[in-house]
Short mmCIF file of C-alpha atoms in Angstrom, two decimals:
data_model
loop_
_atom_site.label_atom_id
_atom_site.label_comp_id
_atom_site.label_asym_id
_atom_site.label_seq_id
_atom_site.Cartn_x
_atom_site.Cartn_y
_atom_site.Cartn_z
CA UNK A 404 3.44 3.24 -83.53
CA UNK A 405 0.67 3.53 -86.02
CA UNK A 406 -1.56 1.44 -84.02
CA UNK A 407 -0.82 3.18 -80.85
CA UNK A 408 -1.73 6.08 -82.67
CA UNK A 409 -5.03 4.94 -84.19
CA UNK A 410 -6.21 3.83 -80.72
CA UNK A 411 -5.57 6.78 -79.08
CA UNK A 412 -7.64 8.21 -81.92
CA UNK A 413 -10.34 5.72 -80.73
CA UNK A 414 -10.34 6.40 -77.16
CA UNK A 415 -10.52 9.73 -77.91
CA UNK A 416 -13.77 9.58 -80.10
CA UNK A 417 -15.64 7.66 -77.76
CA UNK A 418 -14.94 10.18 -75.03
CA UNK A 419 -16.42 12.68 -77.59
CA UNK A 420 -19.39 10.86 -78.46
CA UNK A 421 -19.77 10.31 -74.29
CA UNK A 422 -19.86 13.57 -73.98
CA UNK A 423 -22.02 14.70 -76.92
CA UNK A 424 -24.62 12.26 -74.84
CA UNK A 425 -24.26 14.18 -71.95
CA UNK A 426 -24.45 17.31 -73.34
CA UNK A 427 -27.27 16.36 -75.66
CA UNK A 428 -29.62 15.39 -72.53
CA UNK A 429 -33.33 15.03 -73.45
CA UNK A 430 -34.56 17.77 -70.41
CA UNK A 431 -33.04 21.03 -70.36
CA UNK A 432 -32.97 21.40 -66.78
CA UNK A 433 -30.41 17.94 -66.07
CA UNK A 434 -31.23 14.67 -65.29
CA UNK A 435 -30.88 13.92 -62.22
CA UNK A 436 -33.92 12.53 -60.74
CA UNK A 437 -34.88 11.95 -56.86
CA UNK A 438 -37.86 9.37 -56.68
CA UNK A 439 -38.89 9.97 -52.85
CA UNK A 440 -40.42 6.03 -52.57
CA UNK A 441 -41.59 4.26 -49.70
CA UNK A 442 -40.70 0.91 -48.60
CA UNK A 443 -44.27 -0.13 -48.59
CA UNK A 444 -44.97 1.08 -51.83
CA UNK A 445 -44.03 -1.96 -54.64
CA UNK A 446 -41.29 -0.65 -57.03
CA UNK A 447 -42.39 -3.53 -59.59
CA UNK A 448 -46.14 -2.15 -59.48
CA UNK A 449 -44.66 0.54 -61.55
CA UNK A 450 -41.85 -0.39 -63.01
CA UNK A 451 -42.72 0.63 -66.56
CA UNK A 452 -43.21 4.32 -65.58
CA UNK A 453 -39.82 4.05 -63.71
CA UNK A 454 -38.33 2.34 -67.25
CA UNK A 455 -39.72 4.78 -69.33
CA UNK A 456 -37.90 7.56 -67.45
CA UNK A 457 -34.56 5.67 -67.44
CA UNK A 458 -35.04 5.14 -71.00
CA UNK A 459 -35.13 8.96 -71.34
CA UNK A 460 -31.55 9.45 -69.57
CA UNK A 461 -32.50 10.28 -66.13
CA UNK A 462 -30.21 9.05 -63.67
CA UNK A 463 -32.96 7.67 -60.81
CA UNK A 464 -31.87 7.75 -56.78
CA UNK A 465 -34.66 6.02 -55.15
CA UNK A 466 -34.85 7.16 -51.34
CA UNK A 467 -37.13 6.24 -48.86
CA UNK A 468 -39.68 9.42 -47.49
CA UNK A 469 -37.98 9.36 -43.72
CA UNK A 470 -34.09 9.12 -45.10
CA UNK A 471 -32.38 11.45 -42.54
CA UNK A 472 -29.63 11.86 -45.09
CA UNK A 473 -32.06 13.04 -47.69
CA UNK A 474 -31.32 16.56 -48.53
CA UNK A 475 -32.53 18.32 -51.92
CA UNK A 476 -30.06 20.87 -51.69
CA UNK A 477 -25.97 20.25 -50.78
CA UNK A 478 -23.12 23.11 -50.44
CA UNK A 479 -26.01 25.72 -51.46
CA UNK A 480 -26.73 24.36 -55.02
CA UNK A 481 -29.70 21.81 -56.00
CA UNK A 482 -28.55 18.03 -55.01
CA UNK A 483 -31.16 16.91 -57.66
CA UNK A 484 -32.99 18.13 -60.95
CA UNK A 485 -36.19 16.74 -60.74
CA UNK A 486 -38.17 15.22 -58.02
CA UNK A 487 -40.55 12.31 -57.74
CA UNK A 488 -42.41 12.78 -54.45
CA UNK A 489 -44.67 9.61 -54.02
CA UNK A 490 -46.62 9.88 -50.89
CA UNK A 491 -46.12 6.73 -48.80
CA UNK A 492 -49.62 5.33 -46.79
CA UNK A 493 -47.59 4.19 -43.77
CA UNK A 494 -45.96 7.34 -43.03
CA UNK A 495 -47.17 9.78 -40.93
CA UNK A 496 -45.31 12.76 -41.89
CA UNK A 497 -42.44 13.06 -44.23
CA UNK A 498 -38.66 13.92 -43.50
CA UNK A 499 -37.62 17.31 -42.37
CA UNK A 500 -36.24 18.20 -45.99
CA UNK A 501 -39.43 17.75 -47.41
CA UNK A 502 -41.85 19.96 -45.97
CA UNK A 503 -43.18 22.46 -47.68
CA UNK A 504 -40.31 25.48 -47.00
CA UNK A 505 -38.01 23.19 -48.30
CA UNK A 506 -40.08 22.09 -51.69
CA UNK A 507 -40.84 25.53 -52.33
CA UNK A 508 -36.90 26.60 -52.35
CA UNK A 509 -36.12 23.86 -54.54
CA UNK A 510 -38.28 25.40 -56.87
CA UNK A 511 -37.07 28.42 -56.21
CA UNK A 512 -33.54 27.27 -57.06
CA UNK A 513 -35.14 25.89 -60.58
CA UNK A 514 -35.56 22.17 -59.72
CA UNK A 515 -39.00 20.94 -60.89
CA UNK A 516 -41.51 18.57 -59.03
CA UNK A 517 -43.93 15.92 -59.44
CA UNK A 518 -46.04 14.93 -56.58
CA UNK A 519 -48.25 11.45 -57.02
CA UNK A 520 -50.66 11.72 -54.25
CA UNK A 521 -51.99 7.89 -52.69
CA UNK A 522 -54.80 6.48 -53.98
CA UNK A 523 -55.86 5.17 -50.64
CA UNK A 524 -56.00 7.98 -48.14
CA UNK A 525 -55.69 11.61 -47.91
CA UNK A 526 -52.56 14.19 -48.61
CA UNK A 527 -49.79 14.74 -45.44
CA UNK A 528 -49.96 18.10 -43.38
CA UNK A 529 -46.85 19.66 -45.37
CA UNK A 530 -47.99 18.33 -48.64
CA UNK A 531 -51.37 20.02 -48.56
CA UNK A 532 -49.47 23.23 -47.30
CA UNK A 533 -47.66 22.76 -50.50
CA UNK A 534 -50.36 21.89 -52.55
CA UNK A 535 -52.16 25.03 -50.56
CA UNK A 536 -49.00 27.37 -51.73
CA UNK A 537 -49.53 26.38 -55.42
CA UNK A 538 -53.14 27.19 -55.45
CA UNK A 539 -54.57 23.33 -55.07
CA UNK A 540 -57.08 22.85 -52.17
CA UNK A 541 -57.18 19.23 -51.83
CA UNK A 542 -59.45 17.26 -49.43
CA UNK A 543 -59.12 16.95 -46.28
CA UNK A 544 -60.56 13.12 -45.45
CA UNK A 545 -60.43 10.24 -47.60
CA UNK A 546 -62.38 10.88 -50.06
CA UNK A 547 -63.64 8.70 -53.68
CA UNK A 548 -64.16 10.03 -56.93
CA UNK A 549 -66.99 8.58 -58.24
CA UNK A 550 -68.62 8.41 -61.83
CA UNK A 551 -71.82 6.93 -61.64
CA UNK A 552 -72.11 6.84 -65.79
CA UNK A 553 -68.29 6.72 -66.53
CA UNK A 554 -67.11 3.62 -64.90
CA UNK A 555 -65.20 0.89 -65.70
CA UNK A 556 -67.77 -2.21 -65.00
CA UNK A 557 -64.88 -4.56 -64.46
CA UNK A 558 -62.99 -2.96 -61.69
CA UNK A 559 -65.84 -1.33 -59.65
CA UNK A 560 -68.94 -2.90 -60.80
CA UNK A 561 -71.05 -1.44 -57.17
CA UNK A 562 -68.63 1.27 -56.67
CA UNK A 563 -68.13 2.97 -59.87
CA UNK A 564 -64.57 4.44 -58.32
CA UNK A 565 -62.48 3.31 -61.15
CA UNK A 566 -63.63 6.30 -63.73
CA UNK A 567 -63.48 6.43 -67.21
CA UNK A 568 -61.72 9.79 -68.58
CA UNK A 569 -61.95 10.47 -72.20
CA UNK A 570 -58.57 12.58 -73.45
CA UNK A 571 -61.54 14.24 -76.59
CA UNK A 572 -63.22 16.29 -73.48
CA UNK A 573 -61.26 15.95 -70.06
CA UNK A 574 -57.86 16.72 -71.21
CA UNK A 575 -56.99 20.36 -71.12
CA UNK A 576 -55.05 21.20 -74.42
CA UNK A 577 -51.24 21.90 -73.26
CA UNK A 578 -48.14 22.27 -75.92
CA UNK A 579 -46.69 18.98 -76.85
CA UNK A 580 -49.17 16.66 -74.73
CA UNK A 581 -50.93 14.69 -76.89
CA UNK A 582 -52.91 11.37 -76.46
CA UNK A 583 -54.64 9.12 -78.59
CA UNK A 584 -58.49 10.68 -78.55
CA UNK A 585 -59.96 7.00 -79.45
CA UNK A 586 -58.54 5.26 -76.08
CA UNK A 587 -59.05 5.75 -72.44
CA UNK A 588 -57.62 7.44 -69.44
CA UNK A 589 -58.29 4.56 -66.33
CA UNK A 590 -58.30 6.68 -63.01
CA UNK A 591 -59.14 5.80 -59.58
CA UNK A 592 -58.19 8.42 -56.45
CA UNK A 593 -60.04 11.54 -55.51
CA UNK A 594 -59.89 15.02 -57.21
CA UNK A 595 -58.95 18.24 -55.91
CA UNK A 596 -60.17 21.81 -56.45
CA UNK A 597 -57.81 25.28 -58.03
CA UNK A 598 -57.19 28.69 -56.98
CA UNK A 599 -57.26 31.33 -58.61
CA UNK A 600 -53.38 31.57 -59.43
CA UNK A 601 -52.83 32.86 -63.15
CA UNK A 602 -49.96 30.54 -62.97
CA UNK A 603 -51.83 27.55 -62.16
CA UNK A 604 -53.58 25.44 -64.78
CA UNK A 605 -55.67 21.95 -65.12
CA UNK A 606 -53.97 19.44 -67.36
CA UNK A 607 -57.02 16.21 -66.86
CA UNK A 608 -60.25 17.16 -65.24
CA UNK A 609 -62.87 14.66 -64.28
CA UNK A 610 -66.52 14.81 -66.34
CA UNK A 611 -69.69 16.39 -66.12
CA UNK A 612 -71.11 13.60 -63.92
CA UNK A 613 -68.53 12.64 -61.46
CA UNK A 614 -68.34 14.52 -57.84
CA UNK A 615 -65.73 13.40 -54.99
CA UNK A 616 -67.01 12.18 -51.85
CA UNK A 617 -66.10 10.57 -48.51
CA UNK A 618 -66.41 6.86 -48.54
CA UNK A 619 -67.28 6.91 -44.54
CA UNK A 620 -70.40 8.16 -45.21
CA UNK A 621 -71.42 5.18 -47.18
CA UNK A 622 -73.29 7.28 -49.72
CA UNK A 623 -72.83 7.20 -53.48
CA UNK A 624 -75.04 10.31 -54.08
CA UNK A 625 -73.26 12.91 -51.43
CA UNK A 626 -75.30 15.97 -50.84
CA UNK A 627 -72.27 18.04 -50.29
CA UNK A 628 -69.63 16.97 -52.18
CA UNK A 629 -66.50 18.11 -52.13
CA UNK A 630 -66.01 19.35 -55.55
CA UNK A 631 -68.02 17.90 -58.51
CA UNK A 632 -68.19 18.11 -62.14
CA UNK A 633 -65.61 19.71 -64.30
CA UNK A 634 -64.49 21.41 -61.27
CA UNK A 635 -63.02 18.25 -59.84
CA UNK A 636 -59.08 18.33 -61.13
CA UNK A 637 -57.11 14.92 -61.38
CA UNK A 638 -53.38 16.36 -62.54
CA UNK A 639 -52.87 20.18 -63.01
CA UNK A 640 -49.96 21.63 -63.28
CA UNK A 641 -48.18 25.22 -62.35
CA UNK A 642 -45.11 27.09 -63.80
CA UNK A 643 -43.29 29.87 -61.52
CA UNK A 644 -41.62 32.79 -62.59
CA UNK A 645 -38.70 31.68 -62.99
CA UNK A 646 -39.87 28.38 -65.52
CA UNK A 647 -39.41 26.01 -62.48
CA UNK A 648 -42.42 23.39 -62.59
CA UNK A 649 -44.40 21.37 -60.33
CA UNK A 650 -47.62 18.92 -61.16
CA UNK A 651 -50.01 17.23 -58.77
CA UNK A 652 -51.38 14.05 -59.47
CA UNK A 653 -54.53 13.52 -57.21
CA UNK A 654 -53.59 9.22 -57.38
CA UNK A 655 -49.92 7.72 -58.35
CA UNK A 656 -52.33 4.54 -59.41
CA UNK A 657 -52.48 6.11 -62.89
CA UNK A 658 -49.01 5.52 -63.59
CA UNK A 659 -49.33 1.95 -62.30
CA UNK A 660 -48.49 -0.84 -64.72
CA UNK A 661 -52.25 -2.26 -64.15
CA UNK A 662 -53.24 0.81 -65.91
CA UNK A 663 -50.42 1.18 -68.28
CA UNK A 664 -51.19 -2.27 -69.51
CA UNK A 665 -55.35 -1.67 -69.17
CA UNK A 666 -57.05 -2.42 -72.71
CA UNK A 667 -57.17 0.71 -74.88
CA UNK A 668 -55.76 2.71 -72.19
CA UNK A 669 -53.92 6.12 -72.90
CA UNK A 670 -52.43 6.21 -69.39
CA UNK A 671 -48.89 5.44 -70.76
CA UNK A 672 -48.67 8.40 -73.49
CA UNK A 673 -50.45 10.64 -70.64
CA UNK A 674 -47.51 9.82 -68.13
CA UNK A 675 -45.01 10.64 -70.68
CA UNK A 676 -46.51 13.74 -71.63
CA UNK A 677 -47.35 14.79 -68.36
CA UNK A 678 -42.99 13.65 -66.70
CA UNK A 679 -42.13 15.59 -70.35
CA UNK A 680 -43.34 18.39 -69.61
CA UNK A 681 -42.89 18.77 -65.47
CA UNK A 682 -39.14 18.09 -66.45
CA UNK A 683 -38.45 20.08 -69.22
CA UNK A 684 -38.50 18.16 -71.67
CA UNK A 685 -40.84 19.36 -74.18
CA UNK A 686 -42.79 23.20 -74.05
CA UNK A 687 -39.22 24.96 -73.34
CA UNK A 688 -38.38 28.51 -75.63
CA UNK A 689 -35.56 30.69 -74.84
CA UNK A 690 -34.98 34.22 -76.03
CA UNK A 691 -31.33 33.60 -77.48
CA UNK A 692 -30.65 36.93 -78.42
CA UNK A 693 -31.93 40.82 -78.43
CA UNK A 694 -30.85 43.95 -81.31
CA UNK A 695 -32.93 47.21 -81.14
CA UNK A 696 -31.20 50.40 -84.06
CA UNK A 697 -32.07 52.91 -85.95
CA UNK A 698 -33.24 51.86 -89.39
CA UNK A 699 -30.96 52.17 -92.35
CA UNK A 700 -27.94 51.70 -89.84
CA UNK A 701 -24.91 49.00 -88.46
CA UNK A 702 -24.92 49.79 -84.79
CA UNK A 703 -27.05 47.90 -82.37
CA UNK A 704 -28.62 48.77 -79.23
CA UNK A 705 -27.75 52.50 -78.75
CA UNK A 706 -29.00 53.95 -75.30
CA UNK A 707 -30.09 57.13 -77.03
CA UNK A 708 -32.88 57.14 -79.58
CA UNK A 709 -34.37 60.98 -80.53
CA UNK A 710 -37.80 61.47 -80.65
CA UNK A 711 -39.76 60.42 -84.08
CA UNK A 712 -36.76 58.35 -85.24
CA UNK A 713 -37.19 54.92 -86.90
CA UNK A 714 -36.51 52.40 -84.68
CA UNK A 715 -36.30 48.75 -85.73
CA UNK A 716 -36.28 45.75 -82.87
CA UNK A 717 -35.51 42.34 -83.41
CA UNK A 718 -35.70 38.55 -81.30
CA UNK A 719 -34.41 35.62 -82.19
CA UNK A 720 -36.22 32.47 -80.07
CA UNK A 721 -35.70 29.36 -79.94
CA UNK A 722 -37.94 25.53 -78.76
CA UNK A 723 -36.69 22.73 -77.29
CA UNK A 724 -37.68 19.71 -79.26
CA UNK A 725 -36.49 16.11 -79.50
CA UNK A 726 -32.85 16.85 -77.74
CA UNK A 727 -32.18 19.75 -80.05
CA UNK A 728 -32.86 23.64 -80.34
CA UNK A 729 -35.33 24.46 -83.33
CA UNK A 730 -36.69 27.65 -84.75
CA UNK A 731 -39.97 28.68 -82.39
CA UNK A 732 -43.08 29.50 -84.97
CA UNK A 733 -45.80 31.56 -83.29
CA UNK A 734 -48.07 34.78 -84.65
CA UNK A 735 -48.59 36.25 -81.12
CA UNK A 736 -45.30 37.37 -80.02
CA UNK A 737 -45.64 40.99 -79.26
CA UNK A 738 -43.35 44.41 -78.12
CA UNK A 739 -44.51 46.65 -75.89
CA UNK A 740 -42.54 50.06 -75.84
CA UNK A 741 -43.30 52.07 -72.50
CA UNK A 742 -42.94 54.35 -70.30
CA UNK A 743 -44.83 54.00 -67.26
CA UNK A 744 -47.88 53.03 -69.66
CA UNK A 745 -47.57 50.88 -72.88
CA UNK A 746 -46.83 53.85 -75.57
CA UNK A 747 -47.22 50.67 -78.54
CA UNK A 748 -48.08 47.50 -78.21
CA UNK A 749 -46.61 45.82 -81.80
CA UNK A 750 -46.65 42.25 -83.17
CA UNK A 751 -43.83 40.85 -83.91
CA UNK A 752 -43.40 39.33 -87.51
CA UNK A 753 -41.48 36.38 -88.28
CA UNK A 754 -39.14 37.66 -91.04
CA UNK A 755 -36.60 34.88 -90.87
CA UNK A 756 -34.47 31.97 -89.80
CA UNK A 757 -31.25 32.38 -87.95
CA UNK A 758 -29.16 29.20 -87.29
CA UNK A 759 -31.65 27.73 -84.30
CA UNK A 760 -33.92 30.54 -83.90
CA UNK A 761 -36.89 32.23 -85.44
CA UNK A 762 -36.18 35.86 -85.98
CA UNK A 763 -39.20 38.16 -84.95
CA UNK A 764 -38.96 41.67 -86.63
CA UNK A 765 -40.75 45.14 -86.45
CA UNK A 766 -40.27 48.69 -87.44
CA UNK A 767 -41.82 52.11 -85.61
CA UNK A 768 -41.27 55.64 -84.94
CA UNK A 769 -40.73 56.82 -81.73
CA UNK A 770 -43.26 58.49 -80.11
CA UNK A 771 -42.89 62.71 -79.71
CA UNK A 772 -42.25 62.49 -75.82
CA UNK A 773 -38.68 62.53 -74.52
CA UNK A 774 -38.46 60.30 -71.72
CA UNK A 775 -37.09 56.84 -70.26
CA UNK A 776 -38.55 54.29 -72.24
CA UNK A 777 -38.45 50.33 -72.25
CA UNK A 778 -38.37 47.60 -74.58
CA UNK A 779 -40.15 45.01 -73.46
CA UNK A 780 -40.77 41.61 -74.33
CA UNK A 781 -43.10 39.93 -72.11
CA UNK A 782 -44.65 36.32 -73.68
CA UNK A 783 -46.18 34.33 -71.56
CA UNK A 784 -48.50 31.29 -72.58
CA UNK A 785 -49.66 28.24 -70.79
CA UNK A 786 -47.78 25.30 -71.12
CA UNK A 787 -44.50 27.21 -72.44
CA UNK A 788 -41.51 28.48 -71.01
CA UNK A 789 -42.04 32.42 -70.03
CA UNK A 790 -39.84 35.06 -71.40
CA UNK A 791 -39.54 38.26 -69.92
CA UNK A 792 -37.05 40.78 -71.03
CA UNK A 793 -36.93 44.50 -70.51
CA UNK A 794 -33.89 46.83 -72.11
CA UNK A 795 -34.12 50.56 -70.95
CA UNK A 796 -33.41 53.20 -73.61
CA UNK A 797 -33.38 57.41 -73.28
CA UNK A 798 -35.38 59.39 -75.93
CA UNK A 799 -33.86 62.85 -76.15
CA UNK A 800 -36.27 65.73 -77.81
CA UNK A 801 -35.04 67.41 -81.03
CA UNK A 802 -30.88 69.31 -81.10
CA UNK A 803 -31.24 73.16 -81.79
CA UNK A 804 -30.05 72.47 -84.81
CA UNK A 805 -32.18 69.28 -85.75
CA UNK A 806 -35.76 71.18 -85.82
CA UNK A 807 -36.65 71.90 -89.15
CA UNK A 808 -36.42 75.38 -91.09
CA UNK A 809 -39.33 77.31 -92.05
CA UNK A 810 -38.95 76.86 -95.32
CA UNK A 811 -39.37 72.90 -95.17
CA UNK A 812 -42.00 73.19 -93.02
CA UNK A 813 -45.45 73.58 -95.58
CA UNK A 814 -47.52 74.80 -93.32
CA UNK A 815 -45.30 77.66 -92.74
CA UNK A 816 -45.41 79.09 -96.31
CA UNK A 817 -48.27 81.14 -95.64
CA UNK A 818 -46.61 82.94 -92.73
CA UNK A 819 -43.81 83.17 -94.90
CA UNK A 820 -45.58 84.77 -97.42
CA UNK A 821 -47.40 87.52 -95.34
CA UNK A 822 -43.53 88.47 -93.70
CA UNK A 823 -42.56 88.27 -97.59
CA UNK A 824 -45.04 90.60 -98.20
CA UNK A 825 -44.72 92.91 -95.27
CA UNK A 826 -41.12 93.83 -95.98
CA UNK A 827 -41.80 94.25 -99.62
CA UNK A 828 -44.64 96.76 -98.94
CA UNK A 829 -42.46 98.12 -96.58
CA UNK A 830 -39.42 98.78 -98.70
CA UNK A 831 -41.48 100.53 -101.54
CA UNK A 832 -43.26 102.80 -99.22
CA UNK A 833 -40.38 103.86 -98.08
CA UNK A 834 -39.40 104.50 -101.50
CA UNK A 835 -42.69 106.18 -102.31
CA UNK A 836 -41.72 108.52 -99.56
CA UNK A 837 -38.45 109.51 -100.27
CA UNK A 838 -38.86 109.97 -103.76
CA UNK A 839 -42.31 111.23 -104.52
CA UNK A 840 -42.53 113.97 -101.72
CA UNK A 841 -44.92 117.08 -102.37
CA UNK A 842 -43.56 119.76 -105.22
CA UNK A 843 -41.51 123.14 -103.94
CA UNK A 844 -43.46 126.40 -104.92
CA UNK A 845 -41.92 128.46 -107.08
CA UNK A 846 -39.06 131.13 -105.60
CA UNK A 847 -40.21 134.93 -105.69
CA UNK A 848 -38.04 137.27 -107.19
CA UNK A 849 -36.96 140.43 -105.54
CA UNK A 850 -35.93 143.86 -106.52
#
């Protein structure tokens, strides 16, 4: 009976540990992972990228681009996490779930996307319309990118299409994605050119002396280029509104294993730092909790404040690192209280640790107008999770009997002396008069 007993106990703890695993998943966002992969394209060619995300608990489907069973979404919720869309160079156009409508609402439903353009030829029609809807113009022919002093000799001796990319100058700085500044980035595919979208950003840009151009012209020195210089983009990235992200990769040959495996090559740590952080891995805060009061008392978040009061507002936020929540560390998290204009703008001061979270504090008096007024908490920075949180409070204008009497008032005193005075005087003329009225003459006497 004992042993019956003690293996129950067994079974029991390895269905707890199971799901710990689970719940401890490495991306906050879940792990299932759609690789959209064409037959033509060779699974082995990359089969260290693929390895690397297995080893990081994703649960890989591999379907092929024109699957008519492929669906993203099933029963109105997201079939899939994360996608993988790797454009094939046989097909012509990609399945009816994948156009850009449909990418864009899996996004909208909070699944995140990486898109590994080919190497050899140019973006589909719904592709570019999704690249187009992100802010990324990419080309529309086949075009090179070309790096006539940044080459790698052995690949493209004539050519000079294989580029060099050094992570010191061409990697944008991003939270979290970090690469070894004394190897190389190997790239060879074209480049693309960015929008103006404030919530688009470049992650690896190509150098100074590099320009894309169209390899049908049979020119290395193109008079019009496409895009050239630092303005020619390789991988950028772009975070919605609602923390849902997508990256472009202008050639899925960066992630091959020829390149992983390249001498002194930093295309391995780049791929994990780039799937990291499109998945949710890594660059992910949360605002776990909200408490606004007066100072010097218990109760939180009243709806009523009174004008001039003493008002202290606190956050407590949290980062996603290594599987676990941490305390998030930052000097720039700010409070804006407003009306229909920013009244203050305040920093918020780290005053404290809280379990998981970093508590941001401050203290401030209300401003004299009565009015509708808003806490809100708006931080948004590039290459971390946004937060955005508003709580709506009523500032009432002083009670009759809150205002302050004369007498506590010090700029009142000389009014109150000059009544003081006024009275007195009056009192003691009428005195004066009453008392101190002219003499009576003297009665005559008759006979």
């Amino acid at each position: 009976m004992a042993h019956f007993g003690r293996r129950i106990m067994q079974l029991f703890s390895l269905a707890l540990v199971a799901l710990v695993s689970v719940a401890t998943a490495l991306s906050t966002s879940g792990s299932k992972l759609l690789v959209v992969l064409d037959p033509s394209i060779k699974k082995q060619d990359y089969s260290i990228f693929f390895d690397d995300l297995k080893g990081r608990d994703f649960d890989l489907d591999f379907r092929a681009a024109n699957d008519p069973n492929l669906s993203l979404v099933s029963f109105g919720e997201r079939a899939y996490d994360q996608v993988i869309l790797t454009l094939p160079p046989t097909q012509k156009a990609l399945g009816p779930n994948l156009l850009a409508k449909p990418l864009l609402e899996f996004m909208t439903s909070g699944g995140n996307i990486l898109v590994l353009l080919n190497p050899t030829g140019h973006a589909l029609g719904s592709v570019r319309e999704f690249a187009r809807e992100l802010g990324i113009h990419l080309p529309f022919r086949d075009t090179k990118l070309v790096d006539h002093f940044h080459y790698d000799a052995a690949t493209s001796p004539e050519l000079h299409d294989t580029v060099i990319l050094d992570p010191a100058t061409d990697l944008v700085a991003v939270p979290h994605l970090e690469v070894d500044s004394t190897k190389k980035i190997l790239y060879s595919g074209s480049g693309f050119a960015l929008d103006n979208n404030h919530l688009l950003f470049p992650i690896l840009r190509a150098s100074d002396t590099a320009y894309v151009y169209d390899p049908a012209e049979e020119l290395l020195e193109s008079d019009a280029p496409f895009v050239s210089g630092t303005q020619a983009y390789v991988v950028a990235g772009i975070q919605a509104r609602n923390n849902a992200r997508a990256v472009i990769i202008a050639s899925s040959s960066m992630l091959s294993d020829e390149a992983f495996n390249a001498a002194d090559s930093a295309n391995r740590e780049l791929a994990a730092g780039i799937t990291k952080w499109t998945f949710q891995e890594t660059g992910v805060i949360k605002l776990k909790s909200v408490a606004h009061k007066l100072a010097n008392t218990v109760e939180e978040n009243p709806q009523i404040y009174r004008v001039k009061q003493d008002i202290i507002y606190e956050a407590e936020i949290s980062e996603w690192i290594d599987d676990k929540w941490v305390p998030f560390v930052a000097d720039d998290v700010q409070l804006e209280f407003t009306m229909l204009d920013p009244y203050y703008r305040l920093n918020l001061t780290a005053v404290g640790v809280s379990g998981d979270s970093e508590v941001y504090a401050t203290t401030f008096k209300a401003p004299d107008q009565h009015g509708v007024f808003t806490f809100n908490l708006n931080y948004k920075r590039t290459g971390l999770s946004y937060i955005d949180d508003k709580r709506t409070v009523t500032l009432r204008h002083f009670g009759h009997n809150e205002f302050l009497r004369s007498f506590e008032i010090p700029n009142a005193y000389p009014y109150i002396t000059s009544l003081v005075v006024v009275v007195v005087a009056w009192m003691l003329f009428i005195v004066l008069w009453v008392f101190s009225g002219p003499e009576k003459a003297p009665e005559k006497k008759t006979q």
